[in-house]
PDB file of C-alpha atoms in Angstrom:
ATOM      1  CA  MET A 144       0.000   0.000   0.000  1.00  0.00           C
ATOM      2  CA  GLN A 145       1.265   3.456  -0.927  1.00  0.00           C
ATOM      3  CA  ALA A 146       0.553   6.623   1.099  1.00  0.00           C
ATOM      4  CA  ARG A 147       1.532  10.249   0.834  1.00  0.00           C
ATOM      5  CA  VAL A 148       2.024  12.664   3.721  1.00  0.00           C
ATOM      6  CA  TYR A 149       2.118  16.444   3.232  1.00  0.00           C
ATOM      7  CA  VAL A 150       3.740  18.360   6.080  1.00  0.00           C
ATOM      8  CA  THR A 151       3.379  22.148   5.975  1.00  0.00           C
ATOM      9  CA  LEU A 152       4.049  24.967   8.367  1.00  0.00           C
ATOM     10  CA  LYS A 153       0.952  26.181  10.222  1.00  0.00           C
ATOM     11  CA  ARG A 154      -0.572  29.459   9.009  1.00  0.00           C
ATOM     12  CA  GLY A 155       0.994  32.289  10.993  1.00  0.00           C
ATOM     13  CA  VAL A 156       4.321  30.502  11.418  1.00  0.00           C
ATOM     14  CA  LEU A 157       7.102  32.459   9.690  1.00  0.00           C
ATOM     15  CA  ASP A 158       8.750  30.639   6.765  1.00  0.00           C
ATOM     16  CA  PRO A 159      12.202  32.171   6.236  1.00  0.00           C
ATOM     17  CA  GLN A 160      13.144  29.513   3.678  1.00  0.00           C
ATOM     18  CA  GLY A 161      10.018  30.255   1.694  1.00  0.00           C
ATOM     19  CA  LYS A 162      10.794  33.970   1.860  1.00  0.00           C
ATOM     20  CA  ALA A 163      14.310  33.313   0.555  1.00  0.00           C
ATOM     21  CA  VAL A 164      12.978  31.300  -2.376  1.00  0.00           C
ATOM     22  CA  ALA A 165      10.415  33.990  -3.155  1.00  0.00           C
ATOM     23  CA  LEU A 166      13.137  36.674  -3.145  1.00  0.00           C
ATOM     24  CA  SER A 167      15.357  34.566  -5.410  1.00  0.00           C
ATOM     25  CA  LEU A 168      12.544  33.995  -7.871  1.00  0.00           C
ATOM     26  CA  SER A 169      11.759  37.709  -7.968  1.00  0.00           C
ATOM     27  CA  SER A 170      15.389  38.602  -8.535  1.00  0.00           C
ATOM     28  CA  MET A 171      15.430  36.095 -11.395  1.00  0.00           C
ATOM     29  CA  GLY A 172      12.628  38.032 -13.068  1.00  0.00           C
ATOM     30  CA  PHE A 173       9.564  36.166 -11.780  1.00  0.00           C
ATOM     31  CA  GLU A 174       7.887  39.315 -10.361  1.00  0.00           C
ATOM     32  CA  GLU A 175       4.445  37.634 -10.311  1.00  0.00           C
ATOM     33  CA  VAL A 176       5.533  35.522  -7.320  1.00  0.00           C
ATOM     34  CA  GLU A 177       3.866  36.983  -4.219  1.00  0.00           C
ATOM     35  CA  ASP A 178       4.631  34.304  -1.632  1.00  0.00           C
ATOM     36  CA  VAL A 179       6.286  30.876  -1.341  1.00  0.00           C
ATOM     37  CA  ARG A 180       5.827  28.330   1.464  1.00  0.00           C
ATOM     38  CA  LEU A 181       7.938  25.189   1.632  1.00  0.00           C
ATOM     39  CA  GLY A 182       6.815  21.855   3.038  1.00  0.00           C
ATOM     40  CA  LYS A 183       7.700  18.164   3.070  1.00  0.00           C
ATOM     41  CA  PHE A 184       6.189  15.586   0.741  1.00  0.00           C
ATOM     42  CA  ILE A 185       6.702  12.057   2.107  1.00  0.00           C
ATOM     43  CA  GLU A 186       5.896   8.897   0.147  1.00  0.00           C
ATOM     44  CA  VAL A 187       5.498   5.883   2.443  1.00  0.00           C
ATOM     45  CA  LYS A 188       5.290   2.315   1.140  1.00  0.00           C
ATOM     46  CA  LEU A 189       3.501   0.052   3.625  1.00  0.00           C
ATOM     47  CA  ALA A 190       3.342  -3.756   3.653  1.00  0.00           C
ATOM     48  CA  ASP A 191       0.046  -5.051   2.266  1.00  0.00           C
ATOM     49  CA  GLY A 192      -2.495  -6.641   4.539  1.00  0.00           C
ATOM     50  CA  SER A 193      -3.958  -3.811   6.565  1.00  0.00           C
ATOM     51  CA  SER A 194      -7.077  -1.814   5.723  1.00  0.00           C
ATOM     52  CA  PRO A 195      -6.814   1.782   4.505  1.00  0.00           C
ATOM     53  CA  GLU A 196      -8.454   2.894   7.771  1.00  0.00           C
ATOM     54  CA  LYS A 197      -5.873   1.037   9.872  1.00  0.00           C
ATOM     55  CA  ALA A 198      -3.067   2.391   7.669  1.00  0.00           C
ATOM     56  CA  LYS A 199      -4.343   5.954   8.119  1.00  0.00           C
ATOM     57  CA  GLU A 200      -4.462   5.436  11.885  1.00  0.00           C
ATOM     58  CA  ARG A 201      -0.854   4.196  11.949  1.00  0.00           C
ATOM     59  CA  LEU A 202       0.300   7.017   9.619  1.00  0.00           C
ATOM     60  CA  THR A 203      -1.326   9.543  11.939  1.00  0.00           C
ATOM     61  CA  GLU A 204       0.682   8.055  14.776  1.00  0.00           C
ATOM     62  CA  MET A 205       3.863   8.228  12.646  1.00  0.00           C
ATOM     63  CA  CYS A 206       3.150  11.913  11.972  1.00  0.00           C
ATOM     64  CA  GLN A 207       2.497  12.651  15.620  1.00  0.00           C
ATOM     65  CA  ARG A 208       5.653  10.911  16.761  1.00  0.00           C
ATOM     66  CA  LEU A 209       8.203  11.573  13.995  1.00  0.00           C
ATOM     67  CA  LEU A 210       7.208  12.946  10.597  1.00  0.00           C
ATOM     68  CA  ALA A 211       5.750  16.276  11.729  1.00  0.00           C
ATOM     69  CA  ASN A 212       6.549  18.765  14.470  1.00  0.00           C
ATOM     70  CA  THR A 213       2.936  19.255  15.501  1.00  0.00           C
ATOM     71  CA  VAL A 214       3.758  22.451  17.427  1.00  0.00           C
ATOM     72  CA  ILE A 215       4.468  24.368  14.200  1.00  0.00           C
ATOM     73  CA  GLU A 216       3.436  21.988  11.434  1.00  0.00           C
ATOM     74  CA  ASP A 217       0.203  20.595  10.034  1.00  0.00           C
ATOM     75  CA  TYR A 218       0.075  17.264   8.201  1.00  0.00           C
ATOM     76  CA  ARG A 219      -2.295  15.690   5.701  1.00  0.00           C
ATOM     77  CA  ILE A 220      -2.386  11.984   4.862  1.00  0.00           C
ATOM     78  CA  GLU A 221      -3.447  10.493   1.528  1.00  0.00           C
ATOM     79  CA  ILE A 222      -3.805   6.733   1.004  1.00  0.00           C
ATOM     80  CA  VAL A 223      -2.949   6.333  -2.674  1.00  0.00           C
ATOM     81  CA  GLY A 224      -3.294   2.685  -3.547  1.00  0.00           C
ATOM     82  CA  ALA A 225      -4.560  -0.246  -1.507  1.00  0.00           C
TER      83      ALA A 225
ATOM     84  CA  MET B 218      -3.582  32.426  -8.123  1.00  0.00           C
ATOM     85  CA  GLN B 219      -2.279  29.544  -6.017  1.00  0.00           C
ATOM     86  CA  ALA B 220      -0.057  26.742  -7.330  1.00  0.00           C
ATOM     87  CA  ARG B 221       1.603  23.714  -5.822  1.00  0.00           C
ATOM     88  CA  VAL B 222       4.877  22.147  -6.931  1.00  0.00           C
ATOM     89  CA  TYR B 223       5.928  18.644  -5.920  1.00  0.00           C
ATOM     90  CA  VAL B 224       9.635  17.921  -6.249  1.00  0.00           C
ATOM     91  CA  THR B 225      10.718  14.297  -5.817  1.00  0.00           C
ATOM     92  CA  LEU B 226      13.886  12.348  -6.414  1.00  0.00           C
ATOM     93  CA  LYS B 227      13.906  10.442  -9.687  1.00  0.00           C
ATOM     94  CA  ARG B 228      13.306   6.680  -9.471  1.00  0.00           C
ATOM     95  CA  GLY B 229      16.686   4.968  -9.123  1.00  0.00           C
ATOM     96  CA  VAL B 230      18.273   7.877  -7.260  1.00  0.00           C
ATOM     97  CA  LEU B 231      19.282   6.794  -3.750  1.00  0.00           C
ATOM     98  CA  ASP B 232      17.405   8.556  -0.943  1.00  0.00           C
ATOM     99  CA  PRO B 233      19.516   8.304   2.235  1.00  0.00           C
ATOM    100  CA  GLN B 234      17.211  10.651   4.142  1.00  0.00           C
ATOM    101  CA  GLY B 235      14.238   8.499   3.246  1.00  0.00           C
ATOM    102  CA  LYS B 236      16.135   5.399   4.341  1.00  0.00           C
ATOM    103  CA  ALA B 237      16.949   7.049   7.691  1.00  0.00           C
ATOM    104  CA  VAL B 238      13.284   7.921   8.270  1.00  0.00           C
ATOM    105  CA  ALA B 239      12.214   4.399   7.335  1.00  0.00           C
ATOM    106  CA  LEU B 240      14.734   2.926   9.796  1.00  0.00           C
ATOM    107  CA  SER B 241      13.575   5.276  12.555  1.00  0.00           C
ATOM    108  CA  LEU B 242       9.939   4.363  11.981  1.00  0.00           C
ATOM    109  CA  SER B 243      10.761   0.643  12.087  1.00  0.00           C
ATOM    110  CA  SER B 244      12.723   1.048  15.299  1.00  0.00           C
ATOM    111  CA  MET B 245       9.715   2.896  16.783  1.00  0.00           C
ATOM    112  CA  GLY B 246       7.595  -0.179  16.131  1.00  0.00           C
ATOM    113  CA  PHE B 247       6.116   0.642  12.713  1.00  0.00           C
ATOM    114  CA  GLU B 248       7.332  -2.623  11.076  1.00  0.00           C
ATOM    115  CA  GLU B 249       4.827  -2.285   8.209  1.00  0.00           C
ATOM    116  CA  VAL B 250       6.891   0.547   6.718  1.00  0.00           C
ATOM    117  CA  GLU B 251       8.763  -0.865   3.705  1.00  0.00           C
ATOM    118  CA  ASP B 252      10.160   2.307   2.131  1.00  0.00           C
ATOM    119  CA  VAL B 253      10.083   6.084   2.576  1.00  0.00           C
ATOM    120  CA  ARG B 254      10.984   8.722  -0.027  1.00  0.00           C
ATOM    121  CA  LEU B 255      11.209  12.399   0.892  1.00  0.00           C
ATOM    122  CA  GLY B 256      10.398  15.297  -1.409  1.00  0.00           C
ATOM    123  CA  LYS B 257       9.599  19.007  -1.395  1.00  0.00           C
ATOM    124  CA  PHE B 258       6.095  20.460  -1.425  1.00  0.00           C
ATOM    125  CA  ILE B 259       6.136  24.107  -2.526  1.00  0.00           C
ATOM    126  CA  GLU B 260       3.098  26.389  -2.373  1.00  0.00           C
ATOM    127  CA  VAL B 261       3.494  29.396  -4.674  1.00  0.00           C
ATOM    128  CA  LYS B 262       1.118  32.378  -4.585  1.00  0.00           C
ATOM    129  CA  LEU B 263       1.127  34.248  -7.893  1.00  0.00           C
ATOM    130  CA  ALA B 264      -0.289  37.690  -8.673  1.00  0.00           C
ATOM    131  CA  ASP B 265      -3.654  37.455 -10.415  1.00  0.00           C
ATOM    132  CA  GLY B 266      -3.967  38.425 -14.046  1.00  0.00           C
ATOM    133  CA  SER B 267      -2.312  35.636 -15.974  1.00  0.00           C
ATOM    134  CA  SER B 268      -4.022  32.549 -17.399  1.00  0.00           C
ATOM    135  CA  PRO B 269      -3.483  29.123 -15.801  1.00  0.00           C
ATOM    136  CA  GLU B 270      -1.614  28.050 -18.949  1.00  0.00           C
ATOM    137  CA  LYS B 271       0.750  31.024 -18.733  1.00  0.00           C
ATOM    138  CA  ALA B 272       1.201  30.427 -14.985  1.00  0.00           C
ATOM    139  CA  LYS B 273       2.078  26.772 -15.630  1.00  0.00           C
ATOM    140  CA  GLU B 274       4.611  27.835 -18.259  1.00  0.00           C
ATOM    141  CA  ARG B 275       6.264  30.284 -15.839  1.00  0.00           C
ATOM    142  CA  LEU B 276       6.217  27.718 -13.000  1.00  0.00           C
ATOM    143  CA  THR B 277       7.912  25.204 -15.299  1.00  0.00           C
ATOM    144  CA  GLU B 278      10.633  27.764 -15.910  1.00  0.00           C
ATOM    145  CA  MET B 279      10.924  28.385 -12.137  1.00  0.00           C
ATOM    146  CA  CYS B 280      11.347  24.636 -11.605  1.00  0.00           C
ATOM    147  CA  GLN B 281      13.940  24.340 -14.349  1.00  0.00           C
ATOM    148  CA  ARG B 282      15.972  27.264 -13.064  1.00  0.00           C
ATOM    149  CA  LEU B 283      15.607  27.093  -9.263  1.00  0.00           C
ATOM    150  CA  LEU B 284      13.006  24.895  -7.547  1.00  0.00           C
ATOM    151  CA  ALA B 285      14.212  21.516  -8.794  1.00  0.00           C
ATOM    152  CA  ASN B 286      17.584  19.973  -9.583  1.00  0.00           C
ATOM    153  CA  THR B 287      16.469  18.409 -12.843  1.00  0.00           C
ATOM    154  CA  VAL B 288      19.505  16.093 -12.951  1.00  0.00           C
ATOM    155  CA  ILE B 289      18.225  14.044  -9.997  1.00  0.00           C
ATOM    156  CA  GLU B 290      14.727  15.377  -9.352  1.00  0.00           C
ATOM    157  CA  ASP B 291      11.346  15.278 -11.067  1.00  0.00           C
ATOM    158  CA  TYR B 292       8.718  17.988 -10.513  1.00  0.00           C
ATOM    159  CA  ARG B 293       4.955  18.156 -10.900  1.00  0.00           C
ATOM    160  CA  ILE B 294       2.958  21.395 -11.052  1.00  0.00           C
ATOM    161  CA  GLU B 295      -0.643  21.826  -9.905  1.00  0.00           C
ATOM    162  CA  ILE B 296      -2.577  25.053 -10.460  1.00  0.00           C
ATOM    163  CA  VAL B 297      -4.963  25.106  -7.496  1.00  0.00           C
ATOM    164  CA  GLY B 298      -7.118  28.180  -7.799  1.00  0.00           C
ATOM    165  CA  ALA B 299      -7.368  30.756 -10.534  1.00  0.00           C
TER     166      ALA B 299
END
C-alpha cells in the first residue's frame, strides 16, 4: 500500500526559507511571485495486509511521533493505492 | 492564483534521508513501513492576471531554473485556484 504525507508549516508561522525562495525567484525576473511556502512531501510504502483505515491510523501516529513537528506543522495523509 | 509544486527524487536515485526515516519508523515499532521517499512540497502564490496556462509555463521555468535539480529530481505542477 502506498501513502503520501504532506507536512506544511501552520498558518501564521514564519517561513524564512520560503521567503528566501520567493526573493530569489523575484530577482530572477519572476515578479508575479507573491509568496512561497515550503513543506515536506513524504511517500510511504507500507506492507500489504492492513485496511486503509488502519493504515491511516498508523500514519497519523507516525506523523504525531516523527514525521511532523505538531507544534508548528500541520500534516495531511493520503492513502494512494490499496 | 495559487499553485503547488511537488519535487521528488527520480526513481533509481538513492534517498539516504528516506532510508533514515524508514529505519527510525521501524525502530519505533512501525514494522509495516517498507520504504520512505522524501520530497519538497512548494506552495506558490502568484499575482492574479495571468491565465493558468501562462502560470504553468512560468512555473515550469521556475522549476527548471531554481526549484528543482532536474539532474536528480522530477517535478509536478498543480494550479490550485485561478
